[in-house]
Structures are given as structure tokens and as C-alpha cells.
XYZ file of C-alpha atoms in Angstrom:
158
model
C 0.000 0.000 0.000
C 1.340 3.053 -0.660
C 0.261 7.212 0.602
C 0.957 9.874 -0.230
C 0.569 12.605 2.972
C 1.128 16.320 3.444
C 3.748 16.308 6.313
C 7.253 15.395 6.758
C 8.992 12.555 7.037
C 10.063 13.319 11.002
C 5.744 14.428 11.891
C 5.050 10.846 10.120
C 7.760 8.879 12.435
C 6.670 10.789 14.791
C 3.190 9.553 14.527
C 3.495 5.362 13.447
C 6.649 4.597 15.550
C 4.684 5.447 18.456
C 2.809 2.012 19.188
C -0.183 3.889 21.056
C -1.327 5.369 17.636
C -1.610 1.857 16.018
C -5.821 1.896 17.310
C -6.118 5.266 15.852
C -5.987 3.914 12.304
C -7.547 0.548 12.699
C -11.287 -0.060 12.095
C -13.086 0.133 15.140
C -14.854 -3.216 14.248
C -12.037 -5.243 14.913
C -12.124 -4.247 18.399
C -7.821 -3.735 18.694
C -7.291 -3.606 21.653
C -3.148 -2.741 23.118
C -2.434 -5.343 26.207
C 1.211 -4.551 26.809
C 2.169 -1.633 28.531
C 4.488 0.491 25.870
C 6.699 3.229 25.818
C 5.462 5.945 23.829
C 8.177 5.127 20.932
C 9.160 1.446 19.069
C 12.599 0.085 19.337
C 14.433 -3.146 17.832
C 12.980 -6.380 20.159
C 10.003 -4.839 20.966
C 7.284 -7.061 21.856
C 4.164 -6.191 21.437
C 0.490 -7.927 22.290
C -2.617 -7.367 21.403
C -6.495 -8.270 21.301
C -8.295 -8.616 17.977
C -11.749 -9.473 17.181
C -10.865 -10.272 13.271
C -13.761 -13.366 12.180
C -17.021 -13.235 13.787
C -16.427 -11.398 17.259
C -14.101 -13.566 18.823
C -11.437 -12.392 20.600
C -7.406 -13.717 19.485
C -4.352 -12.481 20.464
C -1.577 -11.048 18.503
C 1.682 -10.404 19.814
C 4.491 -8.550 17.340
C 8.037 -8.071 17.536
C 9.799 -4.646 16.118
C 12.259 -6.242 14.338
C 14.128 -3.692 12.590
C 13.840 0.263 13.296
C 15.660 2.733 11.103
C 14.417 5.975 12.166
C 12.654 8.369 10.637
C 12.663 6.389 7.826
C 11.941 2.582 8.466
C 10.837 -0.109 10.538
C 9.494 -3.892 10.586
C 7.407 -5.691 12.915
C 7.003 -9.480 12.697
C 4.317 -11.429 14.334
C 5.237 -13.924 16.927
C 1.847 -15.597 18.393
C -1.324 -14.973 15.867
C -3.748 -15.729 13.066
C -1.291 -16.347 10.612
C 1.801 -18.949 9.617
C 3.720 -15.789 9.224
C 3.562 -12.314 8.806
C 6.002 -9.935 8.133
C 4.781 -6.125 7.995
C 7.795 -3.257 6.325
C 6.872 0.220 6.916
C 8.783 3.025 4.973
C 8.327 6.627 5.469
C 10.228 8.073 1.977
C 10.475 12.150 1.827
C 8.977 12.901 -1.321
C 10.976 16.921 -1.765
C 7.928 18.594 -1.746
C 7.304 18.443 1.980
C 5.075 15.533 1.772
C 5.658 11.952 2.540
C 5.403 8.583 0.683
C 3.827 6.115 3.329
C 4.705 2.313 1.991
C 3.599 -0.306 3.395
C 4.480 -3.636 2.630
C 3.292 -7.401 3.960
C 4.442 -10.920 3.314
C 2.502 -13.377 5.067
C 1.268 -17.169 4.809
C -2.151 -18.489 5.982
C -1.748 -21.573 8.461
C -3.778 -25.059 7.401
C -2.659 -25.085 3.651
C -4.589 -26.227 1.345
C -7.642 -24.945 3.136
C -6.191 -21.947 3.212
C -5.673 -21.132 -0.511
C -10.109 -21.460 -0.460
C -10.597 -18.773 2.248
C -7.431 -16.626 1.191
C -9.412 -14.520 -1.160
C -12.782 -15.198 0.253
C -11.811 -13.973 3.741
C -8.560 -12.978 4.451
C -7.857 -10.591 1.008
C -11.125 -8.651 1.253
C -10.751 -8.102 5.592
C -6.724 -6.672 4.530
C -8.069 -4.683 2.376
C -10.712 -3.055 3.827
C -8.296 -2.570 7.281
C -5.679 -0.726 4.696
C -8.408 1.395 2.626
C -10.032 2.226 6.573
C -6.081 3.466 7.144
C -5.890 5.630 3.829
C -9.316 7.354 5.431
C -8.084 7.631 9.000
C -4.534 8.788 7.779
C -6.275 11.300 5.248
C -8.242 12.404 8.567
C -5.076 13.003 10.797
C -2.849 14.716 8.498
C -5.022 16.365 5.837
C -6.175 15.621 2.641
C -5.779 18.825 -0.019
C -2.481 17.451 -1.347
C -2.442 13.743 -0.632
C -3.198 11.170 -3.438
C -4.848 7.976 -2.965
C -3.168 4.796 -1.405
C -3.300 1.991 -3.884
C -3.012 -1.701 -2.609
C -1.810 -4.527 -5.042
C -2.014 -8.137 -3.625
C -0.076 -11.198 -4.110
C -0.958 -14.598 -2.815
């Protein structure tokens, strides 16, 4: 997925490498919920759990580690206990030289139970990350401002 928002790279670094913001862009629906109690800015090892409501209400817990931090510009989380076989989430925050920022995000993951898997991939799983990304574009827009950003597009890959 990639954004395109009207601030600076340091205001956007600012903003996502602080792990209390993450429920500020989620969809309330999925009823995130932070469990660990966080300093107000990531770091490499970071461990990180959480409550999610993603398939019918119940509740499942999630717990990511901040891999890799490269600040202002970069940093990876990995999940450790959760819905999938893995997941492996890049975030980039590229200065674009007109004061604006290029938000990229990009995922690698694998669904657990394979073959099964490959039949609820795009029945399920596909549509729900897509609509949780497209909810971010909206709640990003919201935050920072819409006049000069451009629309986040989202290209898939099973």
C-alpha cells in the first residue's frame, strides 16, 4: 500500500513509531485492543500484544516483535503468536521533496492449514486486509489532511 501525505517525514515517524497510535488507524470493528504496557516510541525487540476481534467477534491475540527500526525512515514488525503462519509487515516513510511523505507499506505473510487456506485466502482474508488498509488511507487522510495527498493503492499477491 502506498500514501501519499502532506507532512514530513520526522511528523510521520513521529506519529506510526509510536505504538499507542496503532488503534487510531484501525477499524473500530475489529475491536484492537493494546495489552502490553508500551513506551510511547518502538525500538528493535520490541514485543508487542494485542487483542483482535478479526472473524465473527471472537477475541485472538496477537503479539508482534519490532524487528528492525531505522528511524525516521523505516521499521518492521514481525508477528510472533497470531492468526497467521507468518507475517512480516515493512513500513517506509520516503520524503517525497515537496514536503510531503510517501507512506509504503508492505506485507508478506502465509495463511496456516494449507490447502484450506488457498479457499478462504481470497474469500476472507484478502477482502478483511483490504478493507483494514483502505479504513487506514481514510483515518490517515483524517489526521494529516487531505488537499495534497493522493490515494493509497493496494496490489495483492498470494
Amino acid at each position: 500500500k502506498r500514501q501519499i501525505v502532506p507532512v514530513d517525514v520526522l511528523t510521520c515517524w513521529k506519529f506510526f513509531s509510536n505504538p499507542h497510535n496503532l488503534a487510531k488507524i484501525t477499524p473500530p470493528d475489529l475491536g484492537f485492543q493494546v495489552l502490553s504496557e508500551l513506551p510511547d516510541e518502538i525500538h528493535e525487540g520490541m514485543m508487542i500484544e494485542y487483542r483482535v476481534r478479526p472473524l465473527l467477534g471472537i477475541p485472538m491475540t496477537w503479539l508482534t516483535e519490532i524487528t528492525h527500526v531505522r528511524g525516521p525512515n523505516y521499521f518492521v514488525d514481525e508477528q510472533r503468536v497470531g492468526p497467521y503462519a507468518l507475517w512480516h509487515h515493512e513500513h517506509e516513510f520516503v520524503e517525497t521533496g515537496d514536503g510531503q511523505t510517501a507512506l509504503i507499506d508492505r506485507i508478506h505473510y502465509v495463511l496456516p492449514f494449507s490447502p484450506l487456506s488457498e479457499i478462504v485466502h481470497p474469500l476472507l482474508v484478502a477482502p478483511q486486509l483490504k478493507a483494514i488498509f483502505d479504513h487506514r488511507v481514510q483515518a490517515v487522510e483524517k489526521l494529516f489532511g487531505t488537499e495534497i495527498s493522493r490515494p493509497g493503492t493496494l496490489s495483492m499477491n498470494s
